[in-house]
mmCIF file of C-alpha atoms in Angstrom:
data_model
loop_
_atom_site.group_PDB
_atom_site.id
_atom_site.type_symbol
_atom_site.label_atom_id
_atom_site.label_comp_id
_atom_site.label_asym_id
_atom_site.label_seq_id
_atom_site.Cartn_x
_atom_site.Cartn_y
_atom_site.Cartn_z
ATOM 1 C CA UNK A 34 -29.295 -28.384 11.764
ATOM 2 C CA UNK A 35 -29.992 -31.630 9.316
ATOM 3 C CA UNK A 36 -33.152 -32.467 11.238
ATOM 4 C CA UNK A 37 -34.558 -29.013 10.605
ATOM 5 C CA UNK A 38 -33.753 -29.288 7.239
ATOM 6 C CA UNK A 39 -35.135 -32.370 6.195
ATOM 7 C CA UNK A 40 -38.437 -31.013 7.884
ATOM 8 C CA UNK A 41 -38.375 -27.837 5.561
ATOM 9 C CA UNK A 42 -37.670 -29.983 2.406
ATOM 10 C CA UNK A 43 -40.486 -32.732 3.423
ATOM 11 C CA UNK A 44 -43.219 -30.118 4.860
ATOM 12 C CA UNK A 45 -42.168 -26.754 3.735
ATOM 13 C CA UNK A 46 -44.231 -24.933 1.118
ATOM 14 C CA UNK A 47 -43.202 -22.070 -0.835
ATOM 15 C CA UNK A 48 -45.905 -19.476 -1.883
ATOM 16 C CA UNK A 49 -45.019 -16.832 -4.122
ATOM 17 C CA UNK A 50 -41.456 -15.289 -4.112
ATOM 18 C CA UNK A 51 -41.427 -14.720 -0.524
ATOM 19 C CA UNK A 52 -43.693 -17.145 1.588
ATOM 20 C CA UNK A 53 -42.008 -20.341 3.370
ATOM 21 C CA UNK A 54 -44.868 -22.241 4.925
ATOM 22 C CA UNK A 55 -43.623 -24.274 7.640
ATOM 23 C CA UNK A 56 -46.969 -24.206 9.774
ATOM 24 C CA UNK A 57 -47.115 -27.861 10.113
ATOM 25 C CA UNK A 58 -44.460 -28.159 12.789
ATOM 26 C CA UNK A 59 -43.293 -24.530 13.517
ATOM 27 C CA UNK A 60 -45.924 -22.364 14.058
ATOM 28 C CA UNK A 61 -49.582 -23.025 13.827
ATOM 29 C CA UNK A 62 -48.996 -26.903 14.644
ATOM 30 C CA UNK A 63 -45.978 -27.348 16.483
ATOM 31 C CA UNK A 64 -44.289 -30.138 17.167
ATOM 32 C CA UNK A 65 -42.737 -30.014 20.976
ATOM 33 C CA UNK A 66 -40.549 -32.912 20.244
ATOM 34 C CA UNK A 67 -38.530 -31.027 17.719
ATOM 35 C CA UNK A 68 -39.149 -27.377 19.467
ATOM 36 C CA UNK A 69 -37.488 -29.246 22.179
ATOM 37 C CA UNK A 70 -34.452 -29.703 20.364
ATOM 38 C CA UNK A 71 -34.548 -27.141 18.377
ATOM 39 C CA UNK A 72 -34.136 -24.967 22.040
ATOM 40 C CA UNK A 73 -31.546 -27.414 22.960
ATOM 41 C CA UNK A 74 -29.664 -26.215 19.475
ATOM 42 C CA UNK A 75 -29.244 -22.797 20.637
ATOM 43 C CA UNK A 76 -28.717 -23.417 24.086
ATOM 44 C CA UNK A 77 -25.665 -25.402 23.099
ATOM 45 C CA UNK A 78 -24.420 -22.694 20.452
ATOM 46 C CA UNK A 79 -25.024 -19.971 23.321
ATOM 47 C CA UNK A 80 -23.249 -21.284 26.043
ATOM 48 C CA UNK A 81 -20.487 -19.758 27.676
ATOM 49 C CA UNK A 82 -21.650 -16.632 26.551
ATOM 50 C CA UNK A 83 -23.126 -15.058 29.516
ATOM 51 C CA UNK A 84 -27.174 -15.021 28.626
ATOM 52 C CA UNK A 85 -29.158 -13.727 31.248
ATOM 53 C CA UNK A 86 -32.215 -13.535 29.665
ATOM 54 C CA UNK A 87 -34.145 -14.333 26.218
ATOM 55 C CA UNK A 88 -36.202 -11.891 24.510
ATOM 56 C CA UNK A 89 -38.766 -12.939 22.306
ATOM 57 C CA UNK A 90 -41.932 -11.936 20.251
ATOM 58 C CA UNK A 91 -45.449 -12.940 20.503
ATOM 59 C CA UNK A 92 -46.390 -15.652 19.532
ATOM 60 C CA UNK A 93 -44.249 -17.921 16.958
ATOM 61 C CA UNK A 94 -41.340 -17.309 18.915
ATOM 62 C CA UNK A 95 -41.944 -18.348 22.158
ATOM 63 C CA UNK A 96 -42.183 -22.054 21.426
ATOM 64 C CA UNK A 97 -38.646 -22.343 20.437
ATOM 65 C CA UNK A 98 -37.709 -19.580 22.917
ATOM 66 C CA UNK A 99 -39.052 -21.169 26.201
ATOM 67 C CA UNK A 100 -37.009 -24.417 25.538
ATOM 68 C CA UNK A 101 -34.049 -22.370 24.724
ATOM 69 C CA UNK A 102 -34.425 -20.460 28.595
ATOM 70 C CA UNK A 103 -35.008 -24.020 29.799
ATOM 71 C CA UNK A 104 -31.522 -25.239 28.908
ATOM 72 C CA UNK A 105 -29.904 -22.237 29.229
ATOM 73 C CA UNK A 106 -31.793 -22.110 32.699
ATOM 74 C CA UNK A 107 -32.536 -18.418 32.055
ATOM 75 C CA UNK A 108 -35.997 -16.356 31.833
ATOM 76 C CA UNK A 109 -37.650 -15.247 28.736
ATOM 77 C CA UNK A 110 -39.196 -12.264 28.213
ATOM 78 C CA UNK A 111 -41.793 -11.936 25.350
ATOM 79 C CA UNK A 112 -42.059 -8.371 23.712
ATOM 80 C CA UNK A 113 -46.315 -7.810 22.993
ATOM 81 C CA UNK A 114 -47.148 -6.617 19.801
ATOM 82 C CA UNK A 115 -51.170 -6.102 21.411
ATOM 83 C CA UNK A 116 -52.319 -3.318 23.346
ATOM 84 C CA UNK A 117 -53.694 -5.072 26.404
ATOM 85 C CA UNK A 118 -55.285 -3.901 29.952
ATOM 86 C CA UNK A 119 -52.970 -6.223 31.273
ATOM 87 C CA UNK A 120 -49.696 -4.502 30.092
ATOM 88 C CA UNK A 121 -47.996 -2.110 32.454
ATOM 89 C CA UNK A 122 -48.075 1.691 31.443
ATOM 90 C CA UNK A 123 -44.485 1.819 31.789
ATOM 91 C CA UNK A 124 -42.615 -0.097 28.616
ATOM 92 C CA UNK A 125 -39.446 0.436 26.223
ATOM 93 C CA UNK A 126 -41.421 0.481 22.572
ATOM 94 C CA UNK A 127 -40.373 0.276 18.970
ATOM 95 C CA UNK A 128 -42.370 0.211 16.003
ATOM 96 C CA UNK A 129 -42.378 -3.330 13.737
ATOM 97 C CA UNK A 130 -43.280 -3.078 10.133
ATOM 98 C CA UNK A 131 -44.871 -6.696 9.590
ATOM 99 C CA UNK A 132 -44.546 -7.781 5.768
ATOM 100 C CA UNK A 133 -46.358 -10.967 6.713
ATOM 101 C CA UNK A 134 -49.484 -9.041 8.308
ATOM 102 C CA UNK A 135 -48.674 -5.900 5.956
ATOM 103 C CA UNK A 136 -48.981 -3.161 8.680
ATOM 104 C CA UNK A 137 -47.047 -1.579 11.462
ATOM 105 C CA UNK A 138 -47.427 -2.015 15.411
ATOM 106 C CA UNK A 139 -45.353 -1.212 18.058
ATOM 107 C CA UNK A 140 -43.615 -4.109 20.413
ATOM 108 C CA UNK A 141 -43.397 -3.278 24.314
ATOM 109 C CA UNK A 142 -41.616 -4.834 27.014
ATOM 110 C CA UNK A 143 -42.174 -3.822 30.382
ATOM 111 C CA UNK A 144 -39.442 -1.866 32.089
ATOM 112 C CA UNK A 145 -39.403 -4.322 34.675
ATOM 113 C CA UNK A 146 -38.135 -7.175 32.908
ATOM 114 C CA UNK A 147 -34.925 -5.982 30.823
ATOM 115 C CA UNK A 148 -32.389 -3.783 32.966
ATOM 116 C CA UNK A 149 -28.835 -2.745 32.655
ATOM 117 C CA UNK A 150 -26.596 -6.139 33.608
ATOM 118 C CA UNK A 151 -28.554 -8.106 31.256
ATOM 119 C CA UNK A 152 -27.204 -9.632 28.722
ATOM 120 C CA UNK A 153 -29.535 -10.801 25.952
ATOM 121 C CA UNK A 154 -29.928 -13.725 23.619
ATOM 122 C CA UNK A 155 -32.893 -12.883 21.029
ATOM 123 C CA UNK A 156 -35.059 -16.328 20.056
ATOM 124 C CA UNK A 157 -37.486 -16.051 16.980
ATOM 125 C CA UNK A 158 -38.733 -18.371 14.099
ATOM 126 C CA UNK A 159 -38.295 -16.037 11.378
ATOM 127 C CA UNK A 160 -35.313 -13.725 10.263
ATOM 128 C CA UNK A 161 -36.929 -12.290 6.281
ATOM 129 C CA UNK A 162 -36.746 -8.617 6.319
ATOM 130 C CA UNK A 163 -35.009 -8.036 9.949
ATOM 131 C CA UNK A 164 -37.491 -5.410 11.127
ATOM 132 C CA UNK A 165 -39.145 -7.409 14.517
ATOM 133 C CA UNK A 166 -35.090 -7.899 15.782
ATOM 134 C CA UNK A 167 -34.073 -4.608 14.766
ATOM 135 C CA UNK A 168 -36.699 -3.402 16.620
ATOM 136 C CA UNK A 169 -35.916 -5.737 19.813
ATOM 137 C CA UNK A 170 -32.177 -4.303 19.588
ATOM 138 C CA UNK A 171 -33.384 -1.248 19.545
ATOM 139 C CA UNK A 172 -35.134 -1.642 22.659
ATOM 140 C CA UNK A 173 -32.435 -3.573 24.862
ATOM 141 C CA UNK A 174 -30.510 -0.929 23.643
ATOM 142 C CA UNK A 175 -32.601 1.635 25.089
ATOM 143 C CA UNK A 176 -32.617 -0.493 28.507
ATOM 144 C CA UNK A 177 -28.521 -0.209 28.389
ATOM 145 C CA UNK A 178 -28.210 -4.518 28.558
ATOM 146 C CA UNK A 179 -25.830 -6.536 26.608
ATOM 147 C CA UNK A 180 -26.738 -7.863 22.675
ATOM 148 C CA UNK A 181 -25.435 -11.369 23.316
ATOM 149 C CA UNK A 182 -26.868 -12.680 20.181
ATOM 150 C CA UNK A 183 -29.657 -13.865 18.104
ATOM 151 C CA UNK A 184 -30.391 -17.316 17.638
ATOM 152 C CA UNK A 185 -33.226 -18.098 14.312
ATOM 153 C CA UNK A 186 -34.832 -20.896 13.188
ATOM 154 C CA UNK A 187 -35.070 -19.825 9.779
ATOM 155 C CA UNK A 188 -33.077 -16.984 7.879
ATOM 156 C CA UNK A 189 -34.194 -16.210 4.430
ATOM 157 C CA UNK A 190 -30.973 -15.397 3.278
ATOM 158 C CA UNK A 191 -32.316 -13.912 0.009
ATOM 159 C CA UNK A 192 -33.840 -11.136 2.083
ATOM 160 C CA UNK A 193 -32.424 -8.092 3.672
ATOM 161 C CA UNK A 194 -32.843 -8.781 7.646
ATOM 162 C CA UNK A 195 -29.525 -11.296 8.248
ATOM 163 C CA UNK A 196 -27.234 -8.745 6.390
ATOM 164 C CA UNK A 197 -28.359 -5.865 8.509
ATOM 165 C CA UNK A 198 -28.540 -7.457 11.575
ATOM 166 C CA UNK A 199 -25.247 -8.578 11.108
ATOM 167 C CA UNK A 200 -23.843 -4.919 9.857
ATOM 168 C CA UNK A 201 -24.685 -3.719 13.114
ATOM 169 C CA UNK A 202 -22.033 -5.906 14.509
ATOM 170 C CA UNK A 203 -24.826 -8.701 16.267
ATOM 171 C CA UNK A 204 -23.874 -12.382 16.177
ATOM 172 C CA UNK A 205 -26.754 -13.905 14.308
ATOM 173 C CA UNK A 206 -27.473 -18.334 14.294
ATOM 174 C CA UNK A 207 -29.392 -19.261 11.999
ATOM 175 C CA UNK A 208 -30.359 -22.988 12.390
ATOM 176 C CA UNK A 209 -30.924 -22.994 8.395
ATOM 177 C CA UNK A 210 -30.284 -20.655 5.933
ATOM 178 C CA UNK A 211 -32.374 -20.424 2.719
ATOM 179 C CA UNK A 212 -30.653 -19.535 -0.252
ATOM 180 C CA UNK A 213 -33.362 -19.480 -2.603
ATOM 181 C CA UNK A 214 -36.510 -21.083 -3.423
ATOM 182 C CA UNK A 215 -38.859 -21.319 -6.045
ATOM 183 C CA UNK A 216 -42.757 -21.961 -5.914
ATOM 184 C CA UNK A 217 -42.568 -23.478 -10.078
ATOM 185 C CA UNK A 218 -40.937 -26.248 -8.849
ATOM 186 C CA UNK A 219 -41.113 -26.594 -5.324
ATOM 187 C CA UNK A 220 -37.283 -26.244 -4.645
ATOM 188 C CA UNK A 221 -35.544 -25.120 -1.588
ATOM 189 C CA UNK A 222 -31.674 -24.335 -1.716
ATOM 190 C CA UNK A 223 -30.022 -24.034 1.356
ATOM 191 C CA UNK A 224 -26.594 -21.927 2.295
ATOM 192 C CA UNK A 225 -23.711 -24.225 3.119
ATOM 193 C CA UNK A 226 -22.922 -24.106 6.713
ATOM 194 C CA UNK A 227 -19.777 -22.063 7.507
ATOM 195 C CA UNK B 577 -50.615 -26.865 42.940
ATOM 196 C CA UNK B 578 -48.776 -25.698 45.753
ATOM 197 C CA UNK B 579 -46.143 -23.769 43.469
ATOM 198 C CA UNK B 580 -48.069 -22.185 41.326
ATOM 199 C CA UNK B 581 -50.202 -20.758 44.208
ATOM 200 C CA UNK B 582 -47.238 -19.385 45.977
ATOM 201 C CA UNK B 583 -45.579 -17.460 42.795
ATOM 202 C CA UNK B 584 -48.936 -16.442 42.568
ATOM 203 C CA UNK B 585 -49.338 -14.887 46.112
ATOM 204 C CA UNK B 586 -45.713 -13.731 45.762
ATOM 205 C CA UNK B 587 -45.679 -12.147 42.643
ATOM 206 C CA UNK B 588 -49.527 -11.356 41.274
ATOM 207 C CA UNK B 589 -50.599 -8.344 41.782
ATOM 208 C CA UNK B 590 -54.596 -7.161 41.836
ATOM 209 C CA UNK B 591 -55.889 -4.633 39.380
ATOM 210 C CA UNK B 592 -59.197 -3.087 40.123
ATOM 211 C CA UNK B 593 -62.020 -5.964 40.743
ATOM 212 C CA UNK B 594 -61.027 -8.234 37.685
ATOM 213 C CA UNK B 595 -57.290 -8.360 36.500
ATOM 214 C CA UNK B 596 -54.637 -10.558 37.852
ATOM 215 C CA UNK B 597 -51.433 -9.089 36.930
ATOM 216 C CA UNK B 598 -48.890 -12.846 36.719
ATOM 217 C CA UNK B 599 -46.693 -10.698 34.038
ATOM 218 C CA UNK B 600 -43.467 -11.951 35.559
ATOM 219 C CA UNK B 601 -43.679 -15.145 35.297
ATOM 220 C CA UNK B 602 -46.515 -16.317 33.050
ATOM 221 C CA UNK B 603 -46.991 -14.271 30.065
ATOM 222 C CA UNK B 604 -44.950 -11.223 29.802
ATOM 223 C CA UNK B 605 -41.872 -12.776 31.128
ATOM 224 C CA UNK B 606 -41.978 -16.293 31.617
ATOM 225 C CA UNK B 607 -40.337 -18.177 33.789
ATOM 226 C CA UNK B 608 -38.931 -21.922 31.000
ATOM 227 C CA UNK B 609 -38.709 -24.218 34.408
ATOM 228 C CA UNK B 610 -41.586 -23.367 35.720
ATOM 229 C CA UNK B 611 -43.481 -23.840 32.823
ATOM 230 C CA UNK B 612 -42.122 -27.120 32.307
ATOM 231 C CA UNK B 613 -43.695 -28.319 35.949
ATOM 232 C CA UNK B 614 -46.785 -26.467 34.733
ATOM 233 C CA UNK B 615 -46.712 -28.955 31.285
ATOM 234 C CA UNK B 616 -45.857 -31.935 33.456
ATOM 235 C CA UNK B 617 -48.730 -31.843 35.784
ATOM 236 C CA UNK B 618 -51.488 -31.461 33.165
ATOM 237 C CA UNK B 619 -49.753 -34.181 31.233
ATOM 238 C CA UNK B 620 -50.110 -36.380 34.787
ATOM 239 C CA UNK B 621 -53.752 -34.858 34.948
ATOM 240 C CA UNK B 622 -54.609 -35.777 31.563
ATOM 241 C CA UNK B 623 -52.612 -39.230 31.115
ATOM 242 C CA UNK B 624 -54.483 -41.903 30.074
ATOM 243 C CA UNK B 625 -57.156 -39.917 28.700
ATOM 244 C CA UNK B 626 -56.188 -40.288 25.216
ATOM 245 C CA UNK B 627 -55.375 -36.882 23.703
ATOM 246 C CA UNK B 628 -54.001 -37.072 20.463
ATOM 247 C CA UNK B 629 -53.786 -33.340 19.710
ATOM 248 C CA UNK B 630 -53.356 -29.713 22.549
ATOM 249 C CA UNK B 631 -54.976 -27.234 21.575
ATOM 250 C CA UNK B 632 -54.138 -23.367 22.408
ATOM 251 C CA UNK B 633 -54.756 -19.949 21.502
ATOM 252 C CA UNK B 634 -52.014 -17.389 20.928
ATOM 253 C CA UNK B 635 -49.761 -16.025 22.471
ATOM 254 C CA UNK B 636 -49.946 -16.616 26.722
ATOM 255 C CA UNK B 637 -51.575 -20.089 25.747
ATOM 256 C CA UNK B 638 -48.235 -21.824 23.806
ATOM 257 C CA UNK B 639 -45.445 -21.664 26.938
ATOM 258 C CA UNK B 640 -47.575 -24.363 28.909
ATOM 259 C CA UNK B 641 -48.857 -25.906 25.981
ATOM 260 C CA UNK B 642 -45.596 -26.818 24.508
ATOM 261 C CA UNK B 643 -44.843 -28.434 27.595
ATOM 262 C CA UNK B 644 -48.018 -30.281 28.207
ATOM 263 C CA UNK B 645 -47.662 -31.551 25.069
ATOM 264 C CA UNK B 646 -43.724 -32.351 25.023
ATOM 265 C CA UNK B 647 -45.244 -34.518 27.945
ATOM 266 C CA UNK B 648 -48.001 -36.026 27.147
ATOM 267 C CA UNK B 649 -45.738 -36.841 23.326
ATOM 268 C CA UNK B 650 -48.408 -35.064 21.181
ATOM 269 C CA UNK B 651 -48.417 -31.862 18.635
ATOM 270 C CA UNK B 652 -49.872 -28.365 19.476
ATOM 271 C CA UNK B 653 -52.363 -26.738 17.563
ATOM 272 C CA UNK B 654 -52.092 -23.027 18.186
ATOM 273 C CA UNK B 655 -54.909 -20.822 16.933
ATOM 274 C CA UNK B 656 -54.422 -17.779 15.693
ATOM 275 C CA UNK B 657 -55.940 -14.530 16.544
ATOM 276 C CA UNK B 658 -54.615 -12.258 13.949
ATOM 277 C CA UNK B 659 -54.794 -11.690 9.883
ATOM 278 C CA UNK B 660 -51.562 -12.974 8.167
ATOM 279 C CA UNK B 661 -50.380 -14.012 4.880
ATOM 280 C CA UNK B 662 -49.243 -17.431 6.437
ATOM 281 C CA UNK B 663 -52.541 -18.393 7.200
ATOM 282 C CA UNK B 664 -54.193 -20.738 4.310
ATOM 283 C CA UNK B 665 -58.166 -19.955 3.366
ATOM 284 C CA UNK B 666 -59.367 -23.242 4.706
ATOM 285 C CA UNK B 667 -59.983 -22.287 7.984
ATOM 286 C CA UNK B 668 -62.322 -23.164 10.986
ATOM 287 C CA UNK B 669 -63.291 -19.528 12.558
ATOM 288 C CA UNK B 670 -65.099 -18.905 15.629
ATOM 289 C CA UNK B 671 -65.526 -14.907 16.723
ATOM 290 C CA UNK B 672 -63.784 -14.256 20.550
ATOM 291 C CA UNK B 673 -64.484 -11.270 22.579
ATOM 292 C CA UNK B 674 -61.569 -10.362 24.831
ATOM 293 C CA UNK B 675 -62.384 -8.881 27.735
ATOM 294 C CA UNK B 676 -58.713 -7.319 28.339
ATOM 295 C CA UNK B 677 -58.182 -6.068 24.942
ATOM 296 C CA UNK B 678 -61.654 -5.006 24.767
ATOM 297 C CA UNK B 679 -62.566 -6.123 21.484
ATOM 298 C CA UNK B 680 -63.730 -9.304 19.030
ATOM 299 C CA UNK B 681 -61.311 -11.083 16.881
ATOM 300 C CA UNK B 682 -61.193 -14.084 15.104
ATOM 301 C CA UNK B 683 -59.962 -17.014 16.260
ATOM 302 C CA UNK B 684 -58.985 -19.565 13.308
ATOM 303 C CA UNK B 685 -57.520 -22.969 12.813
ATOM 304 C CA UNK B 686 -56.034 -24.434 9.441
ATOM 305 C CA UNK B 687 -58.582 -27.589 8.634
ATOM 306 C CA UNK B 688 -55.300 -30.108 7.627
ATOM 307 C CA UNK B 689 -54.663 -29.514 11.986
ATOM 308 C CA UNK B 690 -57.678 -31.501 13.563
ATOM 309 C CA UNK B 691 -59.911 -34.229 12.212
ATOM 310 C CA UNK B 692 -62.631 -36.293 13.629
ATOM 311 C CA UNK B 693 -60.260 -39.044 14.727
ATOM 312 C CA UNK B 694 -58.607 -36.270 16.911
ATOM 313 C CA UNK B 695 -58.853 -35.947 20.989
ATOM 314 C CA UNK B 696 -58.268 -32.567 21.892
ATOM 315 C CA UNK B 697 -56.866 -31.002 25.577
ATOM 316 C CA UNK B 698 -57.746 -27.010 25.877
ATOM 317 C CA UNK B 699 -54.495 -25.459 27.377
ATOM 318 C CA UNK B 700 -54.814 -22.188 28.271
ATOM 319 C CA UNK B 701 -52.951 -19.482 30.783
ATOM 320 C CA UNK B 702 -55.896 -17.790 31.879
ATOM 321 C CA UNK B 703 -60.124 -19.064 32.105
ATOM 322 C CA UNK B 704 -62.017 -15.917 33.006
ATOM 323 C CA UNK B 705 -64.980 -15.523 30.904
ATOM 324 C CA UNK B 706 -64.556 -18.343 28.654
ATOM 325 C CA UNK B 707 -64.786 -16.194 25.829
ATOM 326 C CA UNK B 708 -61.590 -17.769 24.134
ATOM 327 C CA UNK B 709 -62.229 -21.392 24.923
ATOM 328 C CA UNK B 710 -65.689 -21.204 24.296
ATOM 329 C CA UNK B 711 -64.338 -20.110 20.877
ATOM 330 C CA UNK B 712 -61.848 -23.268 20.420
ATOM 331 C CA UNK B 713 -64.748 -26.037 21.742
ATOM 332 C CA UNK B 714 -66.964 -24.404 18.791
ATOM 333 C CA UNK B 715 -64.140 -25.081 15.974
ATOM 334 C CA UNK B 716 -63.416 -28.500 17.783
ATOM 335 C CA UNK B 717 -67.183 -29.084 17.163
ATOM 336 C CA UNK B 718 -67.227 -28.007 13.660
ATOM 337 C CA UNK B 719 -64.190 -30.650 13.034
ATOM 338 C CA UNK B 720 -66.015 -33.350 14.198
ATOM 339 C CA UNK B 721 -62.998 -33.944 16.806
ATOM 340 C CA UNK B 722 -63.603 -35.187 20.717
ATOM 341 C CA UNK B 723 -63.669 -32.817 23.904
ATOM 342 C CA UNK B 724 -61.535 -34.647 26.400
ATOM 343 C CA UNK B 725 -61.247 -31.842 28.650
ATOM 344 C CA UNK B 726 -59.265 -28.000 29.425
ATOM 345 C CA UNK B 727 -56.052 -27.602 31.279
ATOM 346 C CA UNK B 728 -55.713 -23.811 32.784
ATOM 347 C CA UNK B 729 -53.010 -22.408 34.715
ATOM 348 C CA UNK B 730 -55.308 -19.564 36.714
ATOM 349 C CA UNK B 731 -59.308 -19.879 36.693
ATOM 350 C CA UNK B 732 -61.038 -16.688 38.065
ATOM 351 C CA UNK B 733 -63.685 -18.633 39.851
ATOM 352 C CA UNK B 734 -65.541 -15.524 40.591
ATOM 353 C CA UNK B 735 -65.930 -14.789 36.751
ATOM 354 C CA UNK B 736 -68.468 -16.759 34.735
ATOM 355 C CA UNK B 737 -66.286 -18.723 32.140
ATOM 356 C CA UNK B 738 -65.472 -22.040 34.568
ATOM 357 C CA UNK B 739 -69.274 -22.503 35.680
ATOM 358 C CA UNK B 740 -70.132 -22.217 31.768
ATOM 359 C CA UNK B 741 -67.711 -24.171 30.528
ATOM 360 C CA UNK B 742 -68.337 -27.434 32.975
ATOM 361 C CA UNK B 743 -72.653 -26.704 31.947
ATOM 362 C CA UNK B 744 -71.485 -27.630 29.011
ATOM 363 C CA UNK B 745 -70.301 -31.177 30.339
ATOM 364 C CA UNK B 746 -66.378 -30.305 29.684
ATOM 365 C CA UNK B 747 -63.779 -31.418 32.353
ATOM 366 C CA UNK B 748 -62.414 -28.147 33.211
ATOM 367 C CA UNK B 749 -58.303 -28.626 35.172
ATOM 368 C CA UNK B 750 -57.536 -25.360 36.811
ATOM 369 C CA UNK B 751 -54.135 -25.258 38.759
ATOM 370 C CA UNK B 752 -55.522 -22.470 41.169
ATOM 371 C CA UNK B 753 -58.765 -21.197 41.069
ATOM 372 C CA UNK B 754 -59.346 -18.089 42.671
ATOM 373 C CA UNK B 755 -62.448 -17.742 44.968
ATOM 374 C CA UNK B 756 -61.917 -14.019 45.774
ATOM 375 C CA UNK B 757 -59.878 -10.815 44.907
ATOM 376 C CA UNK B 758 -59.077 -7.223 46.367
ATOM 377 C CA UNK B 759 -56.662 -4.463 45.093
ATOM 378 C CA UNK B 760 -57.344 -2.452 48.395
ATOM 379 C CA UNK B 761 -55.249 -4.835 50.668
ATOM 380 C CA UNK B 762 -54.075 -7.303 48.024
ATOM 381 C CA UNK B 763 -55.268 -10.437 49.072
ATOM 382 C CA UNK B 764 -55.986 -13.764 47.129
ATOM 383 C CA UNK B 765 -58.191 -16.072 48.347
ATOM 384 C CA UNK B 766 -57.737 -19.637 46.282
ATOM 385 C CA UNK B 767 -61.035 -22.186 46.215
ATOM 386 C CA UNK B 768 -59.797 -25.527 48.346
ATOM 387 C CA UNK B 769 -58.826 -28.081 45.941
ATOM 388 C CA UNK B 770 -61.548 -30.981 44.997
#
């Protein structure tokens, strides 16, 4: 997706060997506008292919997610990372190793919301390491629905996540793919589309 | 609003004397095209007021947000609640006490995200006891930036956080306010509308 791309090169800022900073329009500031079309994207590389539902994880995700389910015309559910009074006792749970937090919780999504005949498209801004959508397969798994496939705004492709997403036989979009990058001199390669 | 009111009636359910369990459709799993009439009637509340920036507070604040502010044609500032290694130094940082997780956190803006030119909407899912937004007016403050007003889906009217929030002279937008609740027979009683 050029447009995305162009935004990474112009406002993107790499920290250290691992850090893509892309708060000023995808996370902490976001920019509807583009979120918009960024949902638009994926609803136009998922269609046809049966989605029922979107799953997604608090909180960069749900930006891009929401306007996904909006042209898709399908619900989202958000997986909680939080313990909260408000969650139902009754939840599917996995356990997310965060390298950008540096500590493990455990996503739930209430039993409720995920059941048998869904079939699920996963949404999220980040694909590095793999662990917050292997742990979202796991539990849609668990429910018995359909992996449709996951759509990402950004894959570092230089980490392990895409490759073992993939390897477990999940279609994974990434809307760009970043080769490598380097904080000396600012650069950011990107993977050729296929 | 007349929608909002009925999914509310049809689908919230009371927990003891203070929570309002909206799970399937506001927070947990959200409902895109709703959402999107949510965004479009504070944008026709808040037209013409001159907002230049939303601001929210992770995670059930960014669904409506993104849509009051794909609307209304401005970004949205989301503020963070949690530690990361995203998150730059430079921060504005106001302490929140969360009444359903039962404990303080942090609540923290990047500076380079509002300036004193800036005129910020609240847009929140929830206004109970104004905890959170009590939080975001402070770091507003602190940035020199102008209070044009708050946007919130549900207000708790029988909780202190509206009557607080208005003392201190902001406009305070609540889709439904809710004069009274009971978990024994499940009723909701709304506040007319002004």
């Amino acid at each position: 997706m050029d447009l995305l791309k162009e935004k990474i090169l112009c406002e993107g800022r790499v920290i250290g060997t691992e850090v893509l900073k892309v708060d000023s329009f995808l996370n902490h500031r976001i920019d509807p506008q583009f979120m918009q079309a960024i949902g638009k994207e994926f609803a136009r590389r998922f269609a046809g292919c049966g989605v029922t539902k979107i799953v997604t994880i608090e909180s960069s995700g749900i930006a891009p997610a929401v306007f996904a389910g909006l042209f898709l015309d399908v619900p989202v559910v958000c997986a909680k990372k939080t313990e909260s009074r408000n969650l139902d006792a009754d939840t599917y749970q996995a356990p997310v190793l965060s390298f950008t937090r540096g500590k493990e919780s455990i996503v739930r999504i209430n039993k409720r919301f995920i059941d048998s005949s869904d079939h699920i498209l996963f949404i999220d801004d980040f694909l590095a390491h793999g662990q917050a959508l292997q742990g979202l397969i796991s539990i849609v798994k668990e429910a018995g629905a359909t992996v449709v496939g996951a759509g990402i705004v950004i894959e570092k492709g230089f980490q392990a996540g895409g490759k073992a997403i993939r390897d477990l036989g999940v279609r994974v979009d990434s809307l760009a793919i970043i080769k490598s990058m380097s904080e000396k001199d600012g650069t950011i390669i990107f993977e050729e589309e296929v």
